[in-house]
Tab-separated table of C-alpha atoms in Angstrom:
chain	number	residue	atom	x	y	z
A	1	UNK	CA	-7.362	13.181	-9.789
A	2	UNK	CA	-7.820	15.820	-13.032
A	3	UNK	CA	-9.202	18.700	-12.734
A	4	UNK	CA	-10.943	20.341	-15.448
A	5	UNK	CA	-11.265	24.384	-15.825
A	6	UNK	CA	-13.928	25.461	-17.896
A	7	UNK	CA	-13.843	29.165	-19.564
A	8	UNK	CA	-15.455	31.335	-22.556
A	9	UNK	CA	-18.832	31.510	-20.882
A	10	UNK	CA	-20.854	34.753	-21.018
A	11	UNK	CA	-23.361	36.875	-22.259
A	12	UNK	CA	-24.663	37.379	-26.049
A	13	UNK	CA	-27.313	38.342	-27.957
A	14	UNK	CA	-29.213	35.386	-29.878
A	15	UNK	CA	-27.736	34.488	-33.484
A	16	UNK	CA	-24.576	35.397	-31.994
A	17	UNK	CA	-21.119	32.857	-31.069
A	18	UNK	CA	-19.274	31.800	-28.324
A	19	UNK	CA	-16.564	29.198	-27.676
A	20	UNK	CA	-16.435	27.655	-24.781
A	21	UNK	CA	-12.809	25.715	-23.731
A	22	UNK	CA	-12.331	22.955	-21.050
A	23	UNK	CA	-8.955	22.278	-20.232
A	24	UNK	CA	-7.280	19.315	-18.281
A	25	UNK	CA	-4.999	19.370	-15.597
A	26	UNK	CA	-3.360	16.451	-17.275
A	27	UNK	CA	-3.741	14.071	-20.784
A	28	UNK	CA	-6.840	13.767	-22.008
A	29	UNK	CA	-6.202	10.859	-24.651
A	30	UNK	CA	-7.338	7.778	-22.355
A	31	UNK	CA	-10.673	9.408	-21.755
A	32	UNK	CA	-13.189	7.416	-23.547
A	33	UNK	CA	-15.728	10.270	-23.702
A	34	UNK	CA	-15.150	14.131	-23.302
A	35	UNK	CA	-18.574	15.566	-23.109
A	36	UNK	CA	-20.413	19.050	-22.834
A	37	UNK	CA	-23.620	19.166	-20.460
A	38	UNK	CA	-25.722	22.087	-19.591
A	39	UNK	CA	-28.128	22.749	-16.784
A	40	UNK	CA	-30.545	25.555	-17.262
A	41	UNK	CA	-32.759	26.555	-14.019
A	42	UNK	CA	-35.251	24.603	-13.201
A	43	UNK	CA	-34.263	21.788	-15.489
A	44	UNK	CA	-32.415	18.137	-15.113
A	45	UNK	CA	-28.600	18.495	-16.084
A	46	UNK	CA	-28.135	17.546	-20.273
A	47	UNK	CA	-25.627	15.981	-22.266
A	48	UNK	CA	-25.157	18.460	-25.146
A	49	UNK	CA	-22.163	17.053	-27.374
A	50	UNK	CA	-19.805	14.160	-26.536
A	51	UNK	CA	-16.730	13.169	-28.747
A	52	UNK	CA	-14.928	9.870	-27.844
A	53	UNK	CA	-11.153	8.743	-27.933
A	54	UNK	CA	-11.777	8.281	-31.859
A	55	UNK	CA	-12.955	11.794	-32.696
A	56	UNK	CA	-16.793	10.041	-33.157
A	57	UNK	CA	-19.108	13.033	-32.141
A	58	UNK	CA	-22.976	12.819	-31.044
A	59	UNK	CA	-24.904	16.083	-30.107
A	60	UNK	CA	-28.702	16.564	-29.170
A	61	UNK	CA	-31.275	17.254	-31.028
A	62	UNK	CA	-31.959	20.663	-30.070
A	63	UNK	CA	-28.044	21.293	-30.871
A	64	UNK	CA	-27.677	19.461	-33.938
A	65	UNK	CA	-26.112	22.165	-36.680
A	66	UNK	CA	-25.324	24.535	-34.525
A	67	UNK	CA	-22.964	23.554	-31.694
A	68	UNK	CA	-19.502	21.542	-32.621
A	69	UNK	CA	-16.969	19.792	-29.942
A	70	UNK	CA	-13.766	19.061	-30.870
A	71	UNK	CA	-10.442	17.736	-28.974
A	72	UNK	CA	-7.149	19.041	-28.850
A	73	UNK	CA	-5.114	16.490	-27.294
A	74	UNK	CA	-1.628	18.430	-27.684
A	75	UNK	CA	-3.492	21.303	-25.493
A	76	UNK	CA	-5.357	18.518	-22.859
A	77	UNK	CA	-8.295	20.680	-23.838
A	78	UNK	CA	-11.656	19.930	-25.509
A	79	UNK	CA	-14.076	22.974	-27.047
A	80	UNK	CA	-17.340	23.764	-27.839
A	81	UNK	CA	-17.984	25.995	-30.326
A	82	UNK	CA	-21.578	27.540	-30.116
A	83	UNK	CA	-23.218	29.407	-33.141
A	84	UNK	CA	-26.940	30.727	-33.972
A	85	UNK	CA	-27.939	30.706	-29.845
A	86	UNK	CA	-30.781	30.921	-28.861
A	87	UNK	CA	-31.820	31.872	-25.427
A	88	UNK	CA	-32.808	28.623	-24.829
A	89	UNK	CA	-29.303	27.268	-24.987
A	90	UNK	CA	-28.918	29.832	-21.642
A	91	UNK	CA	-27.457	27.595	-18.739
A	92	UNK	CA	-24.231	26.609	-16.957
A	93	UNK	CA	-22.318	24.464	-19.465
A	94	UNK	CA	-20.207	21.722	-17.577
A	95	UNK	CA	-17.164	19.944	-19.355
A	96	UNK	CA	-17.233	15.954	-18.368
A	97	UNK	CA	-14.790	13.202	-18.906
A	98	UNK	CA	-15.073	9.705	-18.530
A	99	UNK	CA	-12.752	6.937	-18.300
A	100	UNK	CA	-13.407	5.187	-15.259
A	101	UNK	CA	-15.368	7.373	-13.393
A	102	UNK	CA	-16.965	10.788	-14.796
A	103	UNK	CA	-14.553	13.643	-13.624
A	104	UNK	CA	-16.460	17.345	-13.355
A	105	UNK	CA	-15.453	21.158	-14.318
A	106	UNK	CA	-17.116	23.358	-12.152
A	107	UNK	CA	-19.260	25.174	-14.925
A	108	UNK	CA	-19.275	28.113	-16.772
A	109	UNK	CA	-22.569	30.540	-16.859
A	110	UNK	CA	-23.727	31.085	-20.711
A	111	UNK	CA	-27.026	33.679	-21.004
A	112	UNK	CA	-28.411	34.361	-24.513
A	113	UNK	CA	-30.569	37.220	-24.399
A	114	UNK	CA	-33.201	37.584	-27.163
């Protein structure tokens, strides 16, 4: 079973930064995806970024320029470094990882206020 701890979730003004951090309770190297969704009231749960085992990244649309993920697999922990938000982006951001099964953080609460 891994457990994943999300952090770095808060409040900031749009145009502003925040990183967010997921980190693993063990390795994170034979996940095939590590992935960032976000679920804003209201609205269906999104992916946001995904990187794979091979550092290939993908991000939506709406993310595209602003928002990178990266891995750290020396730290089990993968990021999500947020830039220009917008308070759209406002939601609870949940870390994912998949290898045979999708395993779940419990989500961290980001709030862009305009």
């Amino acid at each position: 079973q891994v457990q994943l701890v999300e952090s770095g979730g808060g409040l900031v003004q749009a145009g502003g930064s925040l990183r967010l951090s997921c980190a693993a309770s063990g390795s994170i190297v034979s996940f095939i995806f590590l992935s960032w969704y976000r679920q804003a009231p209201g609205k269906q749960r999104e992916l946001v970024a995904r990187i794979t085992s091979g550092g290939t990244t993908n991000y939506a649309d709406s993310v595209k320029g602003r928002f990178t993920i990266s891995r750290d697999n020396a730290k089990n922990t993968v990021y999500l470094q947020m830039n220009s938000l917008k308070p759209e982006d406002t939601a609870v951001y949940y870390c994912a990882a998949f290898r045979s099964q999708n395993y779940w953080g419990q989500g961290t609460q980001v709030t862009v206020s305009s």
